Short mmCIF file of C-alpha atoms and ligand atoms in Angstrom, two decimals:
data_model
loop_
_atom_site.label_atom_id
_atom_site.label_comp_id
_atom_site.label_asym_id
_atom_site.label_seq_id
_atom_site.Cartn_x
_atom_site.Cartn_y
_atom_site.Cartn_z
CA MET Q 242 120.00 177.18 181.23
CA SER Q 243 119.13 180.85 180.69
CA LEU Q 244 119.08 183.62 183.27
CA PHE Q 245 117.13 186.88 183.16
CA LEU Q 246 117.75 189.93 185.32
CA GLY Q 247 115.05 192.32 186.54
CA LEU Q 248 115.91 195.60 188.25
CA ASP Q 249 113.36 197.73 190.09
CA SER Q 250 114.37 201.32 190.81
CA SER Q 251 111.73 202.30 193.34
CA THR Q 252 111.25 205.27 195.67
CA GLN Q 253 113.32 203.91 198.53
CA SER Q 254 115.45 201.12 197.08
CA LEU Q 255 116.83 199.30 194.06
CA THR Q 256 116.00 195.60 193.88
CA ALA Q 257 117.53 192.98 191.59
CA ILE Q 258 115.98 189.59 190.86
CA VAL Q 259 117.50 186.91 188.65
CA ILE Q 260 115.30 184.10 187.35
CA GLU Q 261 116.43 180.83 185.83
CA VAL Q 262 114.58 179.21 182.97
CA SER Q 263 116.13 175.90 182.03
CA ASP Q 264 115.48 173.76 178.97
CA GLY Q 265 114.33 170.92 181.21
CA GLY Q 266 111.49 173.15 182.36
CA GLU Q 267 112.82 174.14 185.77
CA ARG Q 268 112.02 177.71 186.70
CA ARG Q 269 113.07 179.51 189.84
CA VAL Q 270 114.32 182.73 191.34
CA VAL Q 271 118.06 182.33 191.90
CA PHE Q 272 118.97 185.75 193.25
CA GLU Q 273 117.20 188.57 195.03
CA HIS Q 274 118.80 191.61 196.64
CA SER Q 275 117.53 195.02 197.72
CA PHE Q 276 119.68 198.06 198.20
CA GLN Q 277 118.19 200.74 200.49
CA PHE Q 278 119.03 204.29 199.43
CA ASP Q 279 118.93 206.12 202.80
CA THR Q 280 121.10 203.69 204.70
CA GLU Q 281 123.49 202.52 201.97
CA LEU Q 282 124.11 205.91 200.37
CA PRO Q 283 123.54 208.43 203.20
CA GLU Q 284 125.72 211.02 201.47
CA TYR Q 285 122.80 211.87 199.16
CA GLY Q 286 120.83 213.16 202.15
CA THR Q 287 117.54 211.41 201.40
CA THR Q 288 114.86 210.30 203.82
CA HIS Q 289 112.70 207.50 202.45
CA GLY Q 290 114.49 208.11 199.13
CA VAL Q 291 113.51 211.77 198.78
CA LEU Q 292 115.21 215.08 199.49
CA PRO Q 293 113.99 217.30 202.32
CA ASN Q 294 112.02 220.35 201.17
CA ASP Q 295 110.30 223.17 203.10
CA ASP Q 296 107.36 222.93 200.72
CA ALA Q 297 105.50 219.69 201.46
CA GLN Q 298 104.16 219.66 197.89
CA VAL Q 299 107.62 219.57 196.31
CA VAL Q 300 109.15 216.08 196.33
CA HIS Q 301 112.39 215.47 194.44
CA SER Q 302 115.14 212.84 194.48
CA PRO Q 303 118.71 213.08 193.20
CA PRO Q 304 119.08 211.04 189.97
CA ALA Q 305 122.79 210.58 190.76
CA LEU Q 306 121.65 208.45 193.72
CA TRP Q 307 119.88 206.05 191.34
CA VAL Q 308 123.03 205.87 189.21
CA ALA Q 309 125.25 205.11 192.23
CA ALA Q 310 122.77 202.49 193.44
CA LEU Q 311 122.80 200.73 190.07
CA ASP Q 312 126.60 200.47 190.19
CA HIS Q 313 126.43 199.01 193.71
CA VAL Q 314 123.76 196.46 192.87
CA MET Q 315 125.58 195.30 189.73
CA GLU Q 316 128.79 195.02 191.75
CA PHE Q 317 127.00 193.02 194.44
CA LEU Q 318 125.57 190.68 191.81
CA ALA Q 319 129.02 190.23 190.26
CA ARG Q 320 131.03 189.79 193.45
CA GLU Q 321 128.72 188.49 196.16
CA SER Q 322 126.44 186.10 194.31
CA GLU Q 323 126.87 182.73 192.65
CA VAL Q 324 125.09 183.94 189.53
CA ASP Q 325 126.97 183.12 186.32
CA LEU Q 326 126.81 186.54 184.67
CA LYS Q 327 127.57 185.15 181.24
CA GLN Q 328 124.30 183.20 181.31
CA ILE Q 329 122.21 186.35 181.69
CA ARG Q 330 120.47 186.52 178.32
CA ALA Q 331 118.49 189.70 178.90
CA VAL Q 332 117.81 192.37 181.47
CA ALA Q 333 114.81 194.66 181.90
CA GLY Q 334 114.10 197.48 184.30
CA SER Q 335 111.15 198.70 186.31
CA GLY Q 336 110.99 202.25 187.62
CA GLN Q 337 108.86 204.25 190.01
CA GLN Q 338 106.41 205.92 187.64
CA HIS Q 339 106.13 209.57 186.57
CA GLY Q 340 109.56 210.74 187.86
CA SER Q 341 111.67 212.49 185.21
CA VAL Q 342 115.39 212.88 184.53
CA TYR Q 343 116.68 215.89 182.59
CA LEU Q 344 119.85 215.53 180.51
CA ASN Q 345 121.95 218.05 178.59
CA ALA Q 346 123.81 217.76 175.28
CA SER Q 347 126.85 216.11 176.88
CA ALA Q 348 124.86 213.07 178.02
CA THR Q 349 124.83 211.11 174.78
CA GLY Q 350 128.62 211.20 174.43
CA ALA Q 351 129.32 210.60 178.14
CA LEU Q 352 127.04 207.56 178.32
CA SER Q 353 128.55 205.94 175.25
CA GLN Q 354 132.17 206.24 176.45
CA LEU Q 355 132.07 205.19 180.07
CA ASP Q 356 135.42 204.29 181.60
CA PRO Q 357 135.17 200.88 183.33
CA ARG Q 358 137.94 201.83 185.76
CA ARG Q 359 135.87 204.55 187.42
CA PRO Q 360 132.49 204.39 189.18
CA LEU Q 361 129.57 205.34 186.97
CA VAL Q 362 128.40 208.19 189.14
CA GLU Q 363 131.76 209.97 188.90
CA GLN Q 364 131.40 210.09 185.14
CA ILE Q 365 127.88 211.37 184.82
CA GLY Q 366 128.09 214.39 187.15
CA THR Q 367 127.82 216.88 184.30
CA ILE Q 368 125.11 215.23 182.20
CA PHE Q 369 122.12 216.57 184.15
CA SER Q 370 120.46 219.81 183.10
CA ARG Q 371 118.45 219.61 186.32
CA PRO Q 372 120.24 218.17 189.37
CA THR Q 373 117.09 216.81 191.00
CA SER Q 374 114.17 214.81 189.65
CA PRO Q 375 110.55 215.47 190.59
CA ILE Q 376 109.00 212.15 191.54
CA TRP Q 377 105.50 210.71 191.86
CA MET Q 378 105.02 212.12 195.38
CA ASP Q 379 105.28 215.71 194.11
CA SER Q 380 101.96 217.56 194.11
CA SER Q 381 103.15 221.08 193.29
CA THR Q 382 101.81 221.44 189.73
CA SER Q 383 98.09 222.25 190.16
CA GLN Q 384 98.43 225.39 188.05
CA GLU Q 385 100.12 223.49 185.22
CA CYS Q 386 97.43 220.79 185.41
CA ARG Q 387 94.76 223.45 184.94
CA GLU Q 388 96.59 224.98 181.99
CA ILE Q 389 97.11 221.66 180.22
CA THR Q 390 93.49 220.66 180.89
CA ASP Q 391 92.17 223.93 179.47
CA ALA Q 392 94.33 223.65 176.37
CA LEU Q 393 93.05 220.14 175.75
CA SER Q 394 89.33 220.96 176.08
CA GLY Q 395 88.76 219.75 179.63
CA PRO Q 396 89.45 216.76 181.88
CA SER Q 397 87.33 214.21 180.00
CA ALA Q 398 88.94 214.96 176.65
CA LEU Q 399 92.41 214.78 178.23
CA ALA Q 400 91.57 211.49 179.97
CA ASP Q 401 90.14 210.07 176.78
CA LEU Q 402 93.29 210.99 174.86
CA THR Q 403 95.98 210.06 177.43
CA GLY Q 404 94.27 207.65 179.86
CA SER Q 405 94.10 210.08 182.79
CA ARG Q 406 92.94 213.60 183.52
CA ALA Q 407 95.83 215.88 184.54
CA PHE Q 408 97.50 214.73 187.76
CA GLU Q 409 100.08 216.79 189.64
CA ARG Q 410 102.64 213.98 189.71
CA PHE Q 411 102.36 213.15 186.00
CA THR Q 412 105.40 214.02 183.94
CA GLY Q 413 103.74 216.48 181.53
CA PRO Q 414 102.63 218.93 184.26
CA GLN Q 415 106.06 218.50 185.90
CA ILE Q 416 107.83 219.34 182.64
CA ARG Q 417 105.61 222.38 182.19
CA LYS Q 418 106.50 223.61 185.67
CA PHE Q 419 110.21 223.18 184.89
CA TYR Q 420 109.78 225.12 181.66
CA HIS Q 421 107.90 227.89 183.55
CA THR Q 422 110.25 228.20 186.51
CA GLU Q 423 113.62 227.44 184.87
CA PRO Q 424 113.28 228.32 181.18
CA GLU Q 425 117.03 228.40 180.59
CA ALA Q 426 117.62 224.99 182.12
CA TYR Q 427 114.68 223.68 180.11
CA ALA Q 428 116.25 225.09 176.94
CA ASN Q 429 119.53 223.35 177.85
CA THR Q 430 117.74 220.03 178.22
CA THR Q 431 118.16 217.79 175.21
CA THR Q 432 116.58 214.60 176.55
CA ILE Q 433 113.91 213.97 179.17
CA HIS Q 434 113.77 210.41 180.46
CA LEU Q 435 111.50 208.67 182.88
CA VAL Q 436 113.14 206.87 185.80
CA SER Q 437 112.52 203.65 183.88
CA SER Q 438 113.93 204.71 180.50
CA PHE Q 439 116.91 206.34 182.25
CA LEU Q 440 117.69 202.98 183.85
CA ALA Q 441 117.65 201.22 180.46
CA THR Q 442 119.81 204.05 179.06
CA LEU Q 443 122.43 203.50 181.77
CA LEU Q 444 122.45 199.79 181.05
CA CYS Q 445 122.97 200.01 177.30
CA GLY Q 446 124.86 203.31 177.10
CA GLU Q 447 122.48 204.84 174.58
CA HIS Q 448 119.11 206.54 174.85
CA ALA Q 449 116.35 203.98 175.36
CA ALA Q 450 112.74 204.49 174.27
CA ILE Q 451 109.78 204.82 176.66
CA ASP Q 452 107.21 202.01 176.74
CA PRO Q 453 103.40 202.51 176.72
CA GLY Q 454 103.19 201.29 180.33
CA ASP Q 455 105.19 204.19 181.69
CA GLY Q 456 104.49 206.59 178.80
CA ALA Q 457 100.81 206.62 179.80
CA GLY Q 458 101.80 208.17 183.14
CA MET Q 459 102.80 211.45 181.54
CA ASN Q 460 99.59 213.06 180.18
CA LEU Q 461 101.52 213.19 176.90
CA MET Q 462 100.87 209.89 175.12
CA ASP Q 463 97.95 209.03 172.88
CA LEU Q 464 96.77 205.91 174.68
CA ARG Q 465 95.30 204.17 171.67
CA ARG Q 466 98.01 205.05 169.15
CA LYS Q 467 100.80 204.48 171.71
CA ALA Q 468 102.67 207.48 170.35
CA TRP Q 469 103.19 211.03 171.61
CA ALA Q 470 100.04 213.14 171.24
CA PRO Q 471 101.06 216.37 169.42
CA ALA Q 472 98.27 218.42 171.08
CA ALA Q 473 99.40 217.32 174.56
CA LEU Q 474 103.04 218.10 173.76
CA ASP Q 475 102.07 221.56 172.50
CA ALA Q 476 100.02 222.24 175.63
CA THR Q 477 102.96 221.28 177.84
CA ALA Q 478 106.15 223.00 176.67
CA PRO Q 479 107.72 224.20 173.42
CA GLY Q 480 110.06 221.91 171.54
CA LEU Q 481 109.11 218.95 173.72
CA GLN Q 482 108.83 216.44 170.87
CA ASP Q 483 112.58 216.75 170.23
CA LYS Q 484 113.47 216.15 173.87
CA LEU Q 485 111.47 212.96 174.38
CA PRO Q 486 112.67 209.49 173.39
CA PRO Q 487 110.18 207.72 171.11
CA VAL Q 488 107.45 205.42 172.47
CA LYS Q 489 108.00 201.77 171.54
CA GLU Q 490 106.36 198.48 172.50
CA SER Q 491 107.54 197.14 175.88
CA SER Q 492 109.19 194.06 174.38
CA THR Q 493 111.50 196.18 172.19
CA ILE Q 494 115.22 195.61 172.65
CA ALA Q 495 116.95 198.89 173.50
CA GLY Q 496 120.44 197.55 172.93
CA ARG Q 497 123.02 195.33 174.64
CA LEU Q 498 124.69 195.76 178.00
CA SER Q 499 127.41 198.35 177.46
CA SER Q 500 131.10 197.50 177.70
CA TYR Q 501 131.23 199.46 180.98
CA TRP Q 502 129.32 196.63 182.72
CA ALA Q 503 131.26 193.92 180.93
CA GLU Q 504 134.70 195.28 181.64
CA ARG Q 505 134.02 196.54 185.14
CA PHE Q 506 132.11 193.56 186.53
CA GLY Q 507 132.29 190.71 184.00
CA PHE Q 508 128.81 190.92 182.46
CA SER Q 509 128.45 189.90 178.83
CA THR Q 510 128.04 192.46 176.06
CA GLU Q 511 125.76 189.84 174.43
CA THR Q 512 123.14 190.41 177.13
CA LEU Q 513 120.10 192.13 175.62
CA VAL Q 514 118.60 195.16 177.33
CA ALA Q 515 114.82 195.32 176.91
CA LEU Q 516 112.94 198.56 177.39
CA SER Q 517 112.10 199.33 180.99
CA SER Q 518 108.55 199.94 182.16
CA GLY Q 519 106.86 201.49 185.18
CA ASP Q 520 106.79 199.60 188.46
CA ASN Q 521 103.02 199.07 188.31
CA PRO Q 522 103.00 197.68 184.73
CA CYS Q 523 105.88 195.42 185.78
CA SER Q 524 103.97 194.34 188.89
CA LEU Q 525 101.00 193.47 186.69
CA ILE Q 526 103.22 190.86 185.05
CA GLY Q 527 104.94 189.92 188.33
CA VAL Q 528 101.61 188.91 189.89
CA GLY Q 529 100.51 187.14 186.72
CA LEU Q 530 97.67 189.41 185.60
CA VAL Q 531 97.94 188.74 181.89
CA ALA Q 532 94.18 188.29 181.42
CA SER Q 533 91.01 189.92 182.84
CA GLY Q 534 89.08 189.04 185.97
CA ARG Q 535 91.41 189.47 188.92
CA ILE Q 536 93.00 192.43 190.59
CA ALA Q 537 96.13 193.01 192.61
CA ILE Q 538 96.85 195.36 195.46
CA SER Q 539 100.40 196.48 195.98
CA LEU Q 540 101.24 197.76 199.46
CA GLY Q 541 104.43 199.75 199.07
CA THR Q 542 105.48 203.36 199.50
CA SER Q 543 102.35 203.98 197.44
CA ASP Q 544 99.40 201.64 197.72
CA THR Q 545 98.02 200.77 194.30
CA LEU Q 546 95.12 198.69 193.09
CA PHE Q 547 95.31 197.49 189.52
CA GLY Q 548 94.00 195.04 186.99
CA PHE Q 549 94.41 193.91 183.39
CA LEU Q 550 92.19 195.62 180.80
CA PRO Q 551 91.69 194.27 177.26
CA GLN Q 552 90.41 197.69 176.10
CA PRO Q 553 91.11 201.19 177.41
CA VAL Q 554 88.11 202.03 179.62
CA VAL Q 555 88.82 205.43 181.16
CA ASP Q 556 87.42 206.53 184.56
CA SER Q 557 84.76 209.18 183.88
CA GLY Q 558 85.05 210.29 187.54
CA GLY Q 559 88.67 211.26 186.97
CA ARG Q 560 90.23 209.27 189.83
CA GLY Q 561 91.86 206.37 188.07
CA HIS Q 562 94.29 205.79 185.26
CA VAL Q 563 94.65 203.59 182.23
CA PHE Q 564 98.22 202.64 181.37
CA GLY Q 565 99.62 200.34 178.71
CA SER Q 566 100.22 196.78 179.86
CA PRO Q 567 103.57 195.21 178.88
CA THR Q 568 101.51 192.54 177.09
CA GLY Q 569 100.43 195.17 174.54
CA ASP Q 570 96.98 195.49 176.17
CA TYR Q 571 96.00 197.91 178.95
CA MET Q 572 95.77 198.11 182.72
CA SER Q 573 93.61 200.13 185.10
CA LEU Q 574 95.15 201.59 188.22
CA ILE Q 575 94.36 203.74 191.18
CA CYS Q 576 97.10 205.14 193.39
CA PHE Q 577 97.14 206.23 197.04
CA LEU Q 578 100.10 208.25 198.24
CA ASN Q 579 99.70 207.59 201.96
CA GLY Q 580 100.68 203.93 201.91
CA SER Q 581 103.56 202.44 203.87
CA LEU Q 582 104.77 205.77 205.27
CA ALA Q 583 101.34 206.37 206.85
CA ARG Q 584 101.37 202.87 208.40
CA GLU Q 585 104.89 203.54 209.63
CA GLN Q 586 103.97 206.88 211.24
CA ILE Q 587 101.10 205.29 213.16
CA ARG Q 588 103.29 202.37 214.22
CA ASP Q 589 106.08 204.71 215.38
CA ALA Q 590 103.68 207.02 217.26
CA ALA Q 591 102.43 204.00 219.21
CA GLY Q 592 105.99 202.73 219.77
CA TYR Q 593 105.15 199.37 218.16
CA SER Q 594 107.18 196.89 216.13
CA TRP Q 595 105.61 195.45 212.96
CA ASP Q 596 104.85 192.30 215.00
CA ASP Q 597 102.97 194.42 217.55
CA PHE Q 598 101.15 196.12 214.66
CA GLU Q 599 99.97 192.76 213.34
CA ARG Q 600 99.02 191.49 216.81
CA VAL Q 601 97.01 194.64 217.54
CA LEU Q 602 95.08 194.20 214.29
CA GLY Q 603 94.04 190.79 215.57
CA GLU Q 604 92.95 192.16 218.95
CA THR Q 605 90.92 195.20 217.95
CA PRO Q 606 87.27 194.93 216.78
CA PRO Q 607 86.47 195.06 213.07
CA GLY Q 608 84.84 198.40 212.36
CA ASN Q 609 86.87 199.95 215.19
CA ARG Q 610 83.62 200.92 216.99
CA GLY Q 611 83.10 203.68 214.46
CA ARG Q 612 86.43 205.37 215.08
CA VAL Q 613 87.73 206.66 211.74
CA LEU Q 614 91.02 208.11 210.61
CA LEU Q 615 91.77 209.80 207.30
CA PRO Q 616 95.48 209.03 206.82
CA TRP Q 617 96.53 212.15 204.94
CA PHE Q 618 100.00 212.50 206.44
CA ALA Q 619 101.11 213.93 203.08
CA PRO Q 620 98.97 215.54 200.33
CA GLU Q 621 96.86 212.66 198.98
CA ILE Q 622 96.36 211.63 195.35
CA THR Q 623 93.08 209.70 195.89
CA PRO Q 624 90.92 211.51 196.78
CA HIS Q 625 92.66 214.72 195.80
CA VAL Q 626 93.80 216.34 199.08
CA PRO Q 627 96.11 219.27 198.28
CA GLU Q 628 97.10 220.08 201.88
CA SER Q 629 98.30 217.34 204.20
CA GLY Q 630 96.50 216.82 207.51
CA VAL Q 631 95.37 213.67 209.31
CA ARG Q 632 91.73 213.77 210.42
CA ARG Q 633 90.28 211.69 213.24
CA TYR Q 634 86.61 211.03 213.99
CA GLY Q 635 85.84 209.74 217.49
CA LEU Q 636 89.44 208.62 217.77
CA ASP Q 637 91.98 209.88 220.27
CA ASP Q 638 95.46 210.25 218.76
CA SER Q 639 97.00 208.68 221.87
CA ASP Q 640 94.97 205.47 221.34
CA GLY Q 641 97.69 203.26 219.80
CA PRO Q 642 95.59 200.16 219.01
CA GLY Q 643 92.65 202.25 217.75
CA ASN Q 644 94.90 204.17 215.38
CA VAL Q 645 96.56 201.02 214.05
CA ARG Q 646 93.21 199.52 213.11
CA ALA Q 647 91.92 202.85 211.87
CA VAL Q 648 94.79 203.45 209.43
CA VAL Q 649 94.47 200.02 207.81
CA GLU Q 650 90.66 200.14 207.66
CA ALA Q 651 90.88 203.62 206.12
CA GLN Q 652 93.32 202.51 203.45
CA MET Q 653 91.26 199.47 202.52
CA MET Q 654 87.92 201.30 202.51
CA ALA Q 655 89.37 204.14 200.41
CA MET Q 656 90.66 201.58 197.91
CA ALA Q 657 87.36 199.78 197.66
CA ASN Q 658 85.33 203.00 197.36
CA HIS Q 659 87.53 204.74 194.82
CA SER Q 660 88.01 201.73 192.56
CA GLU Q 661 84.33 201.13 191.86
CA TRP Q 662 84.73 202.80 188.45
CA MET Q 663 86.77 199.81 187.26
CA GLY Q 664 83.52 197.85 187.32
CA VAL Q 665 85.29 194.61 188.31
CA GLU Q 666 83.38 192.12 190.47
CA VAL Q 667 86.35 191.34 192.67
CA ASP Q 668 86.43 187.80 194.01
CA THR Q 669 90.20 187.31 194.15
CA ILE Q 670 92.95 189.72 195.07
CA TYR Q 671 96.67 189.07 194.78
CA ALA Q 672 98.52 191.00 197.47
CA THR Q 673 102.04 192.18 196.83
CA GLY Q 674 104.59 194.74 198.09
CA GLY Q 675 106.36 194.88 201.46
CA ALA Q 676 103.28 195.05 203.68
CA ALA Q 677 101.65 192.06 201.94
CA SER Q 678 103.55 189.86 204.39
CA ASN Q 679 101.32 191.24 207.19
CA ARG Q 680 98.34 188.90 207.40
CA GLY Q 681 96.52 191.24 209.77
CA ILE Q 682 96.39 193.82 207.00
CA LEU Q 683 95.35 191.20 204.45
CA THR Q 684 92.47 190.03 206.66
CA ILE Q 685 91.03 193.53 206.62
CA MET Q 686 91.64 193.66 202.85
CA ALA Q 687 89.64 190.43 202.40
CA ASP Q 688 86.74 191.63 204.57
CA VAL Q 689 86.51 195.13 203.12
CA HIS Q 690 86.62 193.92 199.51
CA GLY Q 691 84.63 190.74 200.19
CA ALA Q 692 87.25 188.79 198.25
CA ASN Q 693 89.73 185.97 198.75
CA VAL Q 694 93.23 187.38 199.23
CA TYR Q 695 96.35 185.46 198.24
CA GLN Q 696 100.01 186.10 198.88
CA LEU Q 697 102.57 185.26 196.21
CA GLU Q 698 105.89 183.56 196.60
CA VAL Q 699 107.90 186.53 195.38
CA GLY Q 700 106.98 189.67 197.31
CA ASN Q 701 108.74 192.08 194.98
CA SER Q 702 106.44 191.75 192.01
CA ALA Q 703 107.88 194.78 190.18
CA ALA Q 704 111.42 193.32 190.05
CA LEU Q 705 110.06 189.85 189.24
CA GLY Q 706 107.85 191.35 186.53
CA ALA Q 707 110.90 193.08 185.07
CA ALA Q 708 112.82 189.78 184.98
CA LEU Q 709 109.84 188.08 183.30
CA ARG Q 710 109.65 190.93 180.80
CA ALA Q 711 113.36 190.39 180.04
CA PHE Q 712 112.56 186.72 179.35
CA GLN Q 713 109.62 187.60 177.10
CA ALA Q 714 111.59 190.24 175.15
CA PHE Q 715 114.39 187.70 174.65
CA GLU Q 716 111.90 185.17 173.27
CA VAL Q 717 110.54 187.80 170.88
CA ALA Q 718 114.08 188.74 169.82
CA CYS Q 719 114.80 185.06 169.10
CA GLY Q 720 111.72 184.91 166.88
CA ARG Q 721 109.77 182.66 169.26
CA GLY Q 722 106.12 183.40 169.91
CA THR Q 723 106.13 182.24 173.53
CA SER Q 724 102.79 183.20 175.11
CA TRP Q 725 102.57 185.33 178.25
CA ASP Q 726 100.96 182.40 180.08
CA GLU Q 727 104.04 180.38 179.28
CA VAL Q 728 106.37 183.23 180.29
CA ILE Q 729 104.86 183.57 183.77
CA ARG Q 730 104.28 179.83 184.36
CA ASP Q 731 105.55 178.62 187.78
CA PHE Q 732 106.78 182.08 188.79
CA VAL Q 733 103.58 183.77 189.84
CA THR Q 734 101.49 180.98 191.33
CA PRO Q 735 99.51 182.34 194.29
CA LEU Q 736 100.27 180.36 197.43
CA ALA Q 737 97.14 178.23 197.97
CA GLU Q 738 97.83 177.92 201.70
CA SER Q 739 98.05 181.71 202.01
CA ARG Q 740 94.39 182.25 201.13
CA ILE Q 741 92.48 184.53 203.47
CA ALA Q 742 88.75 184.16 202.93
CA PRO Q 743 86.37 187.02 203.70
CA ASP Q 744 84.13 186.62 206.73
CA PRO Q 745 80.48 187.20 205.68
CA GLU Q 746 79.52 189.12 208.84
CA ARG Q 747 82.50 191.42 208.61
CA VAL Q 748 81.92 191.92 204.88
CA GLU Q 749 78.42 193.15 205.75
CA LEU Q 750 79.78 195.46 208.46
CA TYR Q 751 82.31 197.03 206.12
CA ARG Q 752 79.72 197.42 203.38
CA GLU Q 753 77.94 199.87 205.73
CA LEU Q 754 81.10 201.40 207.10
CA ARG Q 755 82.34 202.23 203.63
CA ARG Q 756 79.46 204.70 203.38
CA VAL Q 757 80.45 206.15 206.74
CA TYR Q 758 84.02 206.47 205.53
CA THR Q 759 82.83 208.31 202.42
CA ALA Q 760 80.84 210.68 204.66
CA CYS Q 761 84.01 211.40 206.70
CA GLU Q 762 86.01 212.07 203.51
CA GLU Q 763 83.33 214.37 202.16
CA HIS Q 764 83.15 216.24 205.46
CA ALA Q 765 86.92 216.60 205.72
CA LEU Q 766 87.04 217.94 202.17
CA GLY Q 767 84.35 220.52 202.97
CA ARG Q 768 81.75 218.85 200.76
CA GLY Q 769 79.50 217.17 203.32
CA GLU Q 770 77.94 217.38 206.77
CA ASP Q 771 79.55 216.36 210.05
CA PRO Q 772 79.19 212.57 210.17
CA ALA Q 773 79.12 212.47 214.01
CA SER Q 774 75.59 211.11 214.31
CA PHE Q 775 76.26 208.48 211.66
CA LEU Q 776 79.38 207.35 213.56
CA ALA Q 777 77.64 207.29 216.94
CA ARG Q 778 75.61 204.23 215.87
CA TYR Q 779 78.79 202.20 215.75
CA GLN Q 780 80.36 203.75 218.84
CA ASP Q 781 77.43 202.64 221.02
CA ALA Q 782 77.44 199.16 219.56
C1 XUL E 806 101.46 205.17 190.21
C2 XUL E 806 102.32 205.89 191.19
C3 XUL E 806 103.14 205.12 192.14
C4 XUL E 806 104.58 205.05 191.71
C5 XUL E 806 105.38 204.53 192.90
O1 XUL E 806 100.70 206.00 189.42
O2 XUL E 806 102.36 207.09 191.21
O3 XUL E 806 102.62 203.83 192.35
O4 XUL E 806 104.73 204.29 190.56
O5 XUL E 806 106.36 203.72 192.67
#
């Protein structure tokens, strides 16, 4: 019997999943645990995993919180579970994408000599050259995006080189802002990690490389060569090449679990540590998208829509991204910032529980009688909305049921409209992430996309994907050419009984309403006329 550990360091929590792969063919998840940052470690002062800031565009988290959380989760696994730690052959991490961790010259030594008698976080207090980490929700780098874009001959050239035009949350623009605003601290930085590569570094006690899945979220990596792009580095900040870990294939082994974990909690120093990847590339594996033709929608803090791509096909409209897939291929992705927190705000304003939320979705009419909400509670990534501000058309903000339906319809229509560039005829969607348990939401997903929607057995596809990546990297390290289909077998089967089929009449209704939704977006962004007359047709109906 072999066990593999996957760890997902996300915006609001750290999740661990252990899978068992036995010689007799049995495969199952044997352990799953999530550790919520705000409630379990309140001393870090985060709300939804991020630090308060007067500027809504600046969103940072304390990296020491992620370190403390890792110690707690490993302790929980060692002390509170039945898992035989010595059977864990390999571990791999998943991290919220784009977030960066800045380390000084003392980090390398400190991480290689950790004292197992003291908590990890107590020993790494002095290794940060920047005490907070900008994360994917930060949208404060528009100026840096413009500068990088200009230096690289415009958005199309940048997207062609790196897989995306410049995005505020991407690590390159964030590094440039750090260099601009805190040049001394930048100069004192010797290593810049992503959340994912920092996690692998903590596990093996030495600097881990960045994989092409997460490296593509930086505006710094040459997507086709899967190596840093010198022109992008030069356009971002001086001396950057020396501060970045190398890019290596996702299945690379970064090292072995360090003696800190072995001596403190009883893990084995034989356990291999594979490179970490971003949470979306890990989810791609965790929902089983190792070949073309299907897409997945993850409903988490961010809502993302993604699919496998055999070749890098970049969005000429500049909305989407191409990242590396952990299989060595590519993936397309589009990200919406106002995901679960927007749903939560609407639910809280109406004083509902999640059960009420689901019930109300079943009771309100599809199309919401033309009442539309643009859920921009925070600055939005897709479409680009620099200033937050919820907009309502024909909808009273005191109308609880109307707002519940409106927020979900808005999210689904925005996803369908803004993902057209992927050119995928969607007939099947795998739904994952916390809100994928809400069948009311999935019904609207099925009708808006005109596709069958399936739930999967394991809701946390990023952590599962990380565990599956650990298994695959172990197979590669053992010299076995186990295929990805074989790696994911039995773990990612969509639940046949969970299928939600689209209703043809509602599909037709949403096909029209998607145009109305676009008109509302265009109007709200100052690019189109007031859609009132367009909406009235549905209000009278
Ligand atoms: C993807 C993105 C988010 C984060 C959240 O580009 O920004 O999905 O990865 O975890």
